[in-house]
Amino acid sequence: MKTVLFLCTGNSCRSILAEATFNHLAPSGWHAISAGSKPTGEVHPRSLALLAREGIASAGYHSKSWDSLALTPDIVITVCGSAAGETCPAYLGPVLRAHWGVDDPAHASGSEARIEASFMQAYATLRARIEALFALPAATLDGPADALKRELDRIGTLSQ
């Protein structure tokens, strides 16, 4: 089983969207978890509503600290974006790391439609990247770490 940790600061929006979407799409042998370096303690209600609209189960997902993880992941993917000068936490440990920056929809402002569009954009970008990961040949997914790292980095540049 390969475990992927989606990591950001607050663990309330992007990392939760990524975790739930990943687990919804994951083939056998793959599982995602999420955490934050400074978790907010709650999942953003718009994230939960979006997952429900997309038919993705969200029961049991909660905002948690990386300090409370029960296992060491195989892969850590940071999802912090560049909005508001956000700094991604650096996971320490012997894991494969990649960065899939996505701006935080929790910081969106303006009309209801604009805020909703921010959440949809974050979700669509993360989903496209997760689908690209699972579209990789088995030889890349299960092969040498450096080949998978190159692909994870490439996927991190994809938009929806």
PDB file of N, CA and C in Angstrom, residues 71-119:
ATOM      1  N   LEU A  71       1.148   7.139  10.839  1.00  0.00           N
ATOM      2  CA  LEU A  71       2.081   6.425   9.972  1.00  0.00           C
ATOM      3  C   LEU A  71       2.929   7.404   9.199  1.00  0.00           C
ATOM      4  N   THR A  72       4.019   6.900   8.645  1.00  0.00           N
ATOM      5  CA  THR A  72       4.880   7.707   7.796  1.00  0.00           C
ATOM      6  C   THR A  72       4.453   7.484   6.348  1.00  0.00           C
ATOM      7  N   PRO A  73       4.109   8.553   5.642  1.00  0.00           N
ATOM      8  CA  PRO A  73       3.682   8.389   4.252  1.00  0.00           C
ATOM      9  C   PRO A  73       4.847   8.015   3.346  1.00  0.00           C
ATOM     10  N   ASP A  74       4.501   7.497   2.178  1.00  0.00           N
ATOM     11  CA  ASP A  74       5.515   7.204   1.159  1.00  0.00           C
ATOM     12  C   ASP A  74       5.812   8.443   0.323  1.00  0.00           C
ATOM     13  N   ILE A  75       4.769   9.245   0.110  1.00  0.00           N
ATOM     14  CA  ILE A  75       4.856  10.444  -0.723  1.00  0.00           C
ATOM     15  C   ILE A  75       4.189  11.591   0.025  1.00  0.00           C
ATOM     16  N   VAL A  76       4.821  12.765   0.007  1.00  0.00           N
ATOM     17  CA  VAL A  76       4.221  13.969   0.573  1.00  0.00           C
ATOM     18  C   VAL A  76       4.065  14.976  -0.557  1.00  0.00           C
ATOM     19  N   ILE A  77       2.831  15.457  -0.734  1.00  0.00           N
ATOM     20  CA  ILE A  77       2.545  16.465  -1.749  1.00  0.00           C
ATOM     21  C   ILE A  77       2.018  17.705  -1.034  1.00  0.00           C
ATOM     22  N   THR A  78       2.778  18.788  -1.120  1.00  0.00           N
ATOM     23  CA  THR A  78       2.306  20.053  -0.552  1.00  0.00           C
ATOM     24  C   THR A  78       1.391  20.715  -1.571  1.00  0.00           C
ATOM     25  N   VAL A  79       0.331  21.343  -1.075  1.00  0.00           N
ATOM     26  CA  VAL A  79      -0.648  21.956  -1.976  1.00  0.00           C
ATOM     27  C   VAL A  79      -0.818  23.447  -1.712  1.00  0.00           C
ATOM     28  N   CYS A  80       0.060  24.038  -0.925  1.00  0.00           N
ATOM     29  CA  CYS A  80      -0.019  25.467  -0.657  1.00  0.00           C
ATOM     30  C   CYS A  80       0.232  26.243  -1.946  1.00  0.00           C
ATOM     31  N   GLY A  81      -0.452  27.364  -2.081  1.00  0.00           N
ATOM     32  CA  GLY A  81      -0.295  28.202  -3.261  1.00  0.00           C
ATOM     33  C   GLY A  81       0.550  29.409  -2.963  1.00  0.00           C
ATOM     34  N   SER A  82       0.505  30.353  -3.873  1.00  0.00           N
ATOM     35  CA  SER A  82       1.317  31.555  -3.710  1.00  0.00           C
ATOM     36  C   SER A  82       0.499  32.740  -3.214  1.00  0.00           C
ATOM     37  N   ALA A  83      -0.798  32.560  -3.042  1.00  0.00           N
ATOM     38  CA  ALA A  83      -1.651  33.663  -2.597  1.00  0.00           C
ATOM     39  C   ALA A  83      -1.239  34.129  -1.211  1.00  0.00           C
ATOM     40  N   ALA A  84      -1.276  35.414  -1.003  1.00  0.00           N
ATOM     41  CA  ALA A  84      -1.003  36.024   0.299  1.00  0.00           C
ATOM     42  C   ALA A  84       0.358  35.635   0.863  1.00  0.00           C
ATOM     43  N   GLY A  85       1.330  35.352   0.009  1.00  0.00           N
ATOM     44  CA  GLY A  85       2.668  35.030   0.465  1.00  0.00           C
ATOM     45  C   GLY A  85       2.739  33.779   1.307  1.00  0.00           C
ATOM     46  N   GLU A  86       1.850  32.852   1.060  1.00  0.00           N
ATOM     47  CA  GLU A  86       1.746  31.624   1.851  1.00  0.00           C
ATOM     48  C   GLU A  86       3.027  30.795   1.765  1.00  0.00           C
ATOM     49  N   THR A  87       3.435  30.260   2.887  1.00  0.00           N
ATOM     50  CA  THR A  87       4.607  29.401   2.943  1.00  0.00           C
ATOM     51  C   THR A  87       4.168  27.972   3.216  1.00  0.00           C
ATOM     52  N   CYS A  88       4.646  27.046   2.410  1.00  0.00           N
ATOM     53  CA  CYS A  88       4.321  25.638   2.619  1.00  0.00           C
ATOM     54  C   CYS A  88       5.166  25.066   3.742  1.00  0.00           C
ATOM     55  N   PRO A  89       4.571  24.209   4.544  1.00  0.00           N
ATOM     56  CA  PRO A  89       5.379  23.526   5.563  1.00  0.00           C
ATOM     57  C   PRO A  89       6.317  22.516   4.901  1.00  0.00           C
ATOM     58  N   ALA A  90       7.456  22.302   5.502  1.00  0.00           N
ATOM     59  CA  ALA A  90       8.421  21.334   4.989  1.00  0.00           C
ATOM     60  C   ALA A  90       8.341  20.067   5.825  1.00  0.00           C
ATOM     61  N   TYR A  91       7.890  18.995   5.212  1.00  0.00           N
ATOM     62  CA  TYR A  91       7.788  17.722   5.923  1.00  0.00           C
ATOM     63  C   TYR A  91       9.174  17.133   6.068  1.00  0.00           C
ATOM     64  N   LEU A  92       9.507  16.746   7.265  1.00  0.00           N
ATOM     65  CA  LEU A  92      10.817  16.158   7.522  1.00  0.00           C
ATOM     66  C   LEU A  92      10.662  14.652   7.624  1.00  0.00           C
ATOM     67  N   GLY A  93      11.495  13.956   6.943  1.00  0.00           N
ATOM     68  CA  GLY A  93      11.435  12.506   6.985  1.00  0.00           C
ATOM     69  C   GLY A  93      11.829  11.929   5.640  1.00  0.00           C
ATOM     70  N   PRO A  94      12.106  10.636   5.610  1.00  0.00           N
ATOM     71  CA  PRO A  94      12.587   9.971   4.393  1.00  0.00           C
ATOM     72  C   PRO A  94      11.440   9.616   3.446  1.00  0.00           C
ATOM     73  N   VAL A  95      10.911  10.626   2.759  1.00  0.00           N
ATOM     74  CA  VAL A  95       9.792  10.412   1.848  1.00  0.00           C
ATOM     75  C   VAL A  95      10.067  11.094   0.513  1.00  0.00           C
ATOM     76  N   LEU A  96       9.329  10.674  -0.489  1.00  0.00           N
ATOM     77  CA  LEU A  96       9.342  11.334  -1.787  1.00  0.00           C
ATOM     78  C   LEU A  96       8.476  12.580  -1.660  1.00  0.00           C
ATOM     79  N   ARG A  97       8.982  13.731  -2.110  1.00  0.00           N
ATOM     80  CA  ARG A  97       8.256  14.993  -1.960  1.00  0.00           C
ATOM     81  C   ARG A  97       7.973  15.626  -3.313  1.00  0.00           C
ATOM     82  N   ALA A  98       6.787  16.274  -3.396  1.00  0.00           N
ATOM     83  CA  ALA A  98       6.437  17.042  -4.583  1.00  0.00           C
ATOM     84  C   ALA A  98       5.582  18.226  -4.144  1.00  0.00           C
ATOM     85  N   HIS A  99       5.506  19.219  -5.003  1.00  0.00           N
ATOM     86  CA  HIS A  99       4.687  20.393  -4.710  1.00  0.00           C
ATOM     87  C   HIS A  99       3.664  20.590  -5.827  1.00  0.00           C
ATOM     88  N   TRP A 100       2.389  20.633  -5.428  1.00  0.00           N
ATOM     89  CA  TRP A 100       1.285  20.887  -6.361  1.00  0.00           C
ATOM     90  C   TRP A 100       0.550  22.130  -5.897  1.00  0.00           C
ATOM     91  N   GLY A 101       1.166  23.289  -6.015  1.00  0.00           N
ATOM     92  CA  GLY A 101       0.591  24.530  -5.509  1.00  0.00           C
ATOM     93  C   GLY A 101      -0.784  24.861  -6.067  1.00  0.00           C
ATOM     94  N   VAL A 102      -1.677  25.202  -5.155  1.00  0.00           N
ATOM     95  CA  VAL A 102      -3.043  25.610  -5.488  1.00  0.00           C
ATOM     96  C   VAL A 102      -3.396  26.758  -4.548  1.00  0.00           C
ATOM     97  N   ASP A 103      -3.899  27.857  -5.103  1.00  0.00           N
ATOM     98  CA  ASP A 103      -4.276  28.976  -4.249  1.00  0.00           C
ATOM     99  C   ASP A 103      -5.413  28.570  -3.315  1.00  0.00           C
ATOM    100  N   ASP A 104      -5.382  29.116  -2.111  1.00  0.00           N
ATOM    101  CA  ASP A 104      -6.328  28.735  -1.063  1.00  0.00           C
ATOM    102  C   ASP A 104      -7.684  29.398  -1.289  1.00  0.00           C
ATOM    103  N   PRO A 105      -8.714  28.602  -1.575  1.00  0.00           N
ATOM    104  CA  PRO A 105     -10.028  29.203  -1.793  1.00  0.00           C
ATOM    105  C   PRO A 105     -10.626  29.796  -0.516  1.00  0.00           C
ATOM    106  N   ALA A 106     -10.121  29.419   0.638  1.00  0.00           N
ATOM    107  CA  ALA A 106     -10.621  29.983   1.890  1.00  0.00           C
ATOM    108  C   ALA A 106     -10.332  31.477   1.979  1.00  0.00           C
ATOM    109  N   HIS A 107      -9.386  31.952   1.181  1.00  0.00           N
ATOM    110  CA  HIS A 107      -9.041  33.379   1.188  1.00  0.00           C
ATOM    111  C   HIS A 107      -9.757  34.150   0.088  1.00  0.00           C
ATOM    112  N   ALA A 108     -10.604  33.482  -0.672  1.00  0.00           N
ATOM    113  CA  ALA A 108     -11.334  34.158  -1.755  1.00  0.00           C
ATOM    114  C   ALA A 108     -12.314  35.166  -1.163  1.00  0.00           C
ATOM    115  N   SER A 109     -12.487  36.258  -1.882  1.00  0.00           N
ATOM    116  CA  SER A 109     -13.441  37.275  -1.440  1.00  0.00           C
ATOM    117  C   SER A 109     -14.248  37.742  -2.644  1.00  0.00           C
ATOM    118  N   GLY A 110     -15.242  38.517  -2.362  1.00  0.00           N
ATOM    119  CA  GLY A 110     -16.088  39.025  -3.431  1.00  0.00           C
ATOM    120  C   GLY A 110     -17.461  38.392  -3.386  1.00  0.00           C
ATOM    121  N   SER A 111     -18.051  38.272  -4.543  1.00  0.00           N
ATOM    122  CA  SER A 111     -19.404  37.743  -4.637  1.00  0.00           C
ATOM    123  C   SER A 111     -19.430  36.256  -4.292  1.00  0.00           C
ATOM    124  N   GLU A 112     -20.627  35.791  -3.998  1.00  0.00           N
ATOM    125  CA  GLU A 112     -20.841  34.364  -3.723  1.00  0.00           C
ATOM    126  C   GLU A 112     -20.342  33.532  -4.903  1.00  0.00           C
ATOM    127  N   ALA A 113     -20.636  33.965  -6.113  1.00  0.00           N
ATOM    128  CA  ALA A 113     -20.226  33.241  -7.316  1.00  0.00           C
ATOM    129  C   ALA A 113     -18.706  33.193  -7.435  1.00  0.00           C
ATOM    130  N   ARG A 114     -18.042  34.290  -7.112  1.00  0.00           N
ATOM    131  CA  ARG A 114     -16.581  34.336  -7.206  1.00  0.00           C
ATOM    132  C   ARG A 114     -15.934  33.399  -6.178  1.00  0.00           C
ATOM    133  N   ILE A 115     -16.476  33.395  -4.958  1.00  0.00           N
ATOM    134  CA  ILE A 115     -15.941  32.519  -3.919  1.00  0.00           C
ATOM    135  C   ILE A 115     -16.157  31.056  -4.312  1.00  0.00           C
ATOM    136  N   GLU A 116     -17.352  30.741  -4.783  1.00  0.00           N
ATOM    137  CA  GLU A 116     -17.649  29.368  -5.208  1.00  0.00           C
ATOM    138  C   GLU A 116     -16.732  28.951  -6.361  1.00  0.00           C
ATOM    139  N   ALA A 117     -16.475  29.876  -7.270  1.00  0.00           N
ATOM    140  CA  ALA A 117     -15.581  29.586  -8.402  1.00  0.00           C
ATOM    141  C   ALA A 117     -14.163  29.280  -7.914  1.00  0.00           C
ATOM    142  N   SER A 118     -13.732  29.939  -6.851  1.00  0.00           N
ATOM    143  CA  SER A 118     -12.402  29.665  -6.281  1.00  0.00           C
ATOM    144  C   SER A 118     -12.313  28.244  -5.763  1.00  0.00           C
ATOM    145  N   PHE A 119     -13.357  27.798  -5.072  1.00  0.00           N
ATOM    146  CA  PHE A 119     -13.369  26.427  -4.567  1.00  0.00           C
ATOM    147  C   PHE A 119     -13.397  25.429  -5.720  1.00  0.00           C
TER     148      PHE A 119
END
